[in-house]
XYZ file of C-alpha atoms in Angstrom:
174
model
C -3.161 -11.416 -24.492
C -1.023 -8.029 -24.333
C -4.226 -6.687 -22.394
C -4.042 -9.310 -19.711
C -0.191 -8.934 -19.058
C -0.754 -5.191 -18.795
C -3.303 -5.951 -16.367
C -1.441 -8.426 -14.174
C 1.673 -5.384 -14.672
C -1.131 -3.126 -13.410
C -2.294 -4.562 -10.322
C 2.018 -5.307 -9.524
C 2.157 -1.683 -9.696
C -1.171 -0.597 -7.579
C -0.097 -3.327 -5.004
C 3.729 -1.781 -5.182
C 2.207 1.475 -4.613
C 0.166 0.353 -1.694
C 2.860 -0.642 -0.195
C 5.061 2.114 -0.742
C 2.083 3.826 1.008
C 1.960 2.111 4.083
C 5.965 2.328 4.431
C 5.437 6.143 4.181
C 2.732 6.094 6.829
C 5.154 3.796 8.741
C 7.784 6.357 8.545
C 5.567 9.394 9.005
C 4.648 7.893 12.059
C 8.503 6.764 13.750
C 9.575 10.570 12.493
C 6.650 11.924 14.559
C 7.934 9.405 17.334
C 11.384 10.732 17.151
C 10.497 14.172 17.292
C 9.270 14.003 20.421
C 11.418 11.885 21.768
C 13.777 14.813 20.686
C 12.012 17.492 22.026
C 11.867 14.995 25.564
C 15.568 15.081 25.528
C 15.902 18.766 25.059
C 13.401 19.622 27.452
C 15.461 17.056 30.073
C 18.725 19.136 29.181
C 17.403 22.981 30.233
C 15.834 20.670 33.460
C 18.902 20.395 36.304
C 20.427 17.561 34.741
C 21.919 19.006 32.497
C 25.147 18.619 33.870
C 24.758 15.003 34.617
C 24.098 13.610 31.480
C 24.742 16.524 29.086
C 27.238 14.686 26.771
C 24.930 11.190 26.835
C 21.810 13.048 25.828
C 23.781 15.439 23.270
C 25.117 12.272 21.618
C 21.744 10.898 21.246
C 19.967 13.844 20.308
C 22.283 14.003 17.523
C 21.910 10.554 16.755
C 17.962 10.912 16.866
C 18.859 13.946 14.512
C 20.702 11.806 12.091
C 17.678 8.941 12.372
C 15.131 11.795 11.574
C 17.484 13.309 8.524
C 17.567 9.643 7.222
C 13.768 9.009 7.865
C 13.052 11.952 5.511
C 15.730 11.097 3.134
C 13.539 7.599 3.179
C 9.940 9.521 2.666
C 11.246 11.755 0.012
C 13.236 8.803 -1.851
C 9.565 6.812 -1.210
C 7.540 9.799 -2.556
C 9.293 10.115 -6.157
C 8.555 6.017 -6.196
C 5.018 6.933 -5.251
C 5.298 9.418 -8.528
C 7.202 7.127 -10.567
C 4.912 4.216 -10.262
C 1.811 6.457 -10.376
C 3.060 7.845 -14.017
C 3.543 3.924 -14.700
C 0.024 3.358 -13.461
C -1.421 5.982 -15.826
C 0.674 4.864 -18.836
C 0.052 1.314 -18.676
C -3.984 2.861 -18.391
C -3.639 4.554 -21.413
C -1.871 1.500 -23.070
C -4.959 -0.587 -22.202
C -7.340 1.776 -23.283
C -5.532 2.197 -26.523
C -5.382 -1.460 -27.121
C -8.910 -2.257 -26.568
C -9.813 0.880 -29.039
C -7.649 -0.762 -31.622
C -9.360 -3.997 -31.112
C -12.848 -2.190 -31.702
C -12.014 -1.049 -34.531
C -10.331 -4.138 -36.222
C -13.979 -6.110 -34.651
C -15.525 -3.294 -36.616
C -13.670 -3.677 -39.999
C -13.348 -7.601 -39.349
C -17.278 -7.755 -39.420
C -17.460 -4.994 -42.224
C -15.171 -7.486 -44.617
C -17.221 -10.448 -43.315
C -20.477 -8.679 -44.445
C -19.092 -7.951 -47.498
C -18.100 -11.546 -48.305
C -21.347 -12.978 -47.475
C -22.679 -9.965 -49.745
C -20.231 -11.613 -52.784
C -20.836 -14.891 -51.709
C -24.837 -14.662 -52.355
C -23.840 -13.079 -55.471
C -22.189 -15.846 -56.567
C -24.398 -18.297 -56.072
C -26.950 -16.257 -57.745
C -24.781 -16.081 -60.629
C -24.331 -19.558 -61.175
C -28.054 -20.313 -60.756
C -28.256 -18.004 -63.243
C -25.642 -19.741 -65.425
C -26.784 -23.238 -64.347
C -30.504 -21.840 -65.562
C -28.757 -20.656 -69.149
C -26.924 -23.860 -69.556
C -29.792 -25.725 -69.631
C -32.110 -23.254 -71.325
C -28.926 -23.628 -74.508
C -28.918 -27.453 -73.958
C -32.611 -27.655 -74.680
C -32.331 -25.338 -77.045
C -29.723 -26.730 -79.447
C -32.091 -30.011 -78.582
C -35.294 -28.460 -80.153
C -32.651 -26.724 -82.837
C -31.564 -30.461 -83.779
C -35.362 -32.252 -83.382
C -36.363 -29.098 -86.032
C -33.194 -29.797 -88.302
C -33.955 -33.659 -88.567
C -37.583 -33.266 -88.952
C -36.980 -30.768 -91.840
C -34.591 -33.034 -93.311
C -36.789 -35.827 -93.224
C -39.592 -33.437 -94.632
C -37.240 -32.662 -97.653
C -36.569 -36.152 -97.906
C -40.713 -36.715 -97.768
C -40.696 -33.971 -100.380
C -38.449 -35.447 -102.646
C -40.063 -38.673 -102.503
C -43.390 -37.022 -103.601
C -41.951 -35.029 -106.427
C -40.458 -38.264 -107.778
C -43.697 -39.910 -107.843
C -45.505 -37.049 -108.967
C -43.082 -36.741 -111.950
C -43.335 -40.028 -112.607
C -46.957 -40.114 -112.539
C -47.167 -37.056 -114.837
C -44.475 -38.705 -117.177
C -46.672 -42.201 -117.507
C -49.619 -40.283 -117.990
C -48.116 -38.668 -120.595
């Protein structure tokens, strides 16, 4: 989200700068203008006017003078903009670029921790098939443990039986 607002600040900036551009062009081109018309009005005071209208055309070659001083007052003020946005340009560059490398690299250890979840997660079921596997093989177990108790119990039982009669037939043979 911070990427696209730099971007948007970005192309404010180039399009401030491209105007700043064409106002310096502008400029470059009405202080060319008024240079000539300045050197026209000198040139038409060393011509025989010059006593005709030498106070009207000193008045406005000084006030062409003053236009051109304030026309590069303008260009250099519009120059250090140029510089200023141009440094903003390159910063808010280098904030992008940083932001997307950051962003890499948390994809990069995002899919490295999702890896290694799947990695635990197969483990785990693995371990309680395992467990599921040993339950049983204890349940039948303890089953064939208990069949194997009663049927010796039942043997002793059998046993007993048969050493009664056996005693008993030895006794009433006797």
């Amino acid at each position: 989200m911070q990427i696209s607002l730099l971007q948007v600040e970005l192309n404010k900036e180039k399009e401030l700068n491209t105007d700043l551009m064409r106002e310096k062009a502008t400029l470059d081109h009405h202080s060319k203008e008024l240079q000539i018309h300045i050197l026209e009005l000198e040139t038409a005071l060393t011509s025989d006017n010059i006593n005709k209208g030498n106070k009207r055309l000193e008045s406005q070659i000084e006030a062409l003078s003053l236009a051109l001083e304030n026309e590069t007052k303008q260009r250099f003020e519009l120059a250090r903009e140029n510089k200023k946005v141009e440094r903003q340009v390159k910063d808010l560059l280098y904030q992008i670029s940083e932001k997307e490398k950051a962003k890499l690299r948390s994809d990069e250890e995002a899919s490295k921790w999702e890896e290694k979840v799947k990695r635990l997660k197969s483990q785990l079921d693995e371990l309680e098939m395992t467990e599921n596997n040993l339950q049983l093989s204890k349940r039948r177990a303890e089953r064939e443990a208990a069949d194997e108790k009663e049927k010796s119990l039942r043997l002793e039982r059998e046993n007993e039986k048969l050493k009664t009669r056996l005693e008993k037939a030895i006794a009433a043979s006797i």
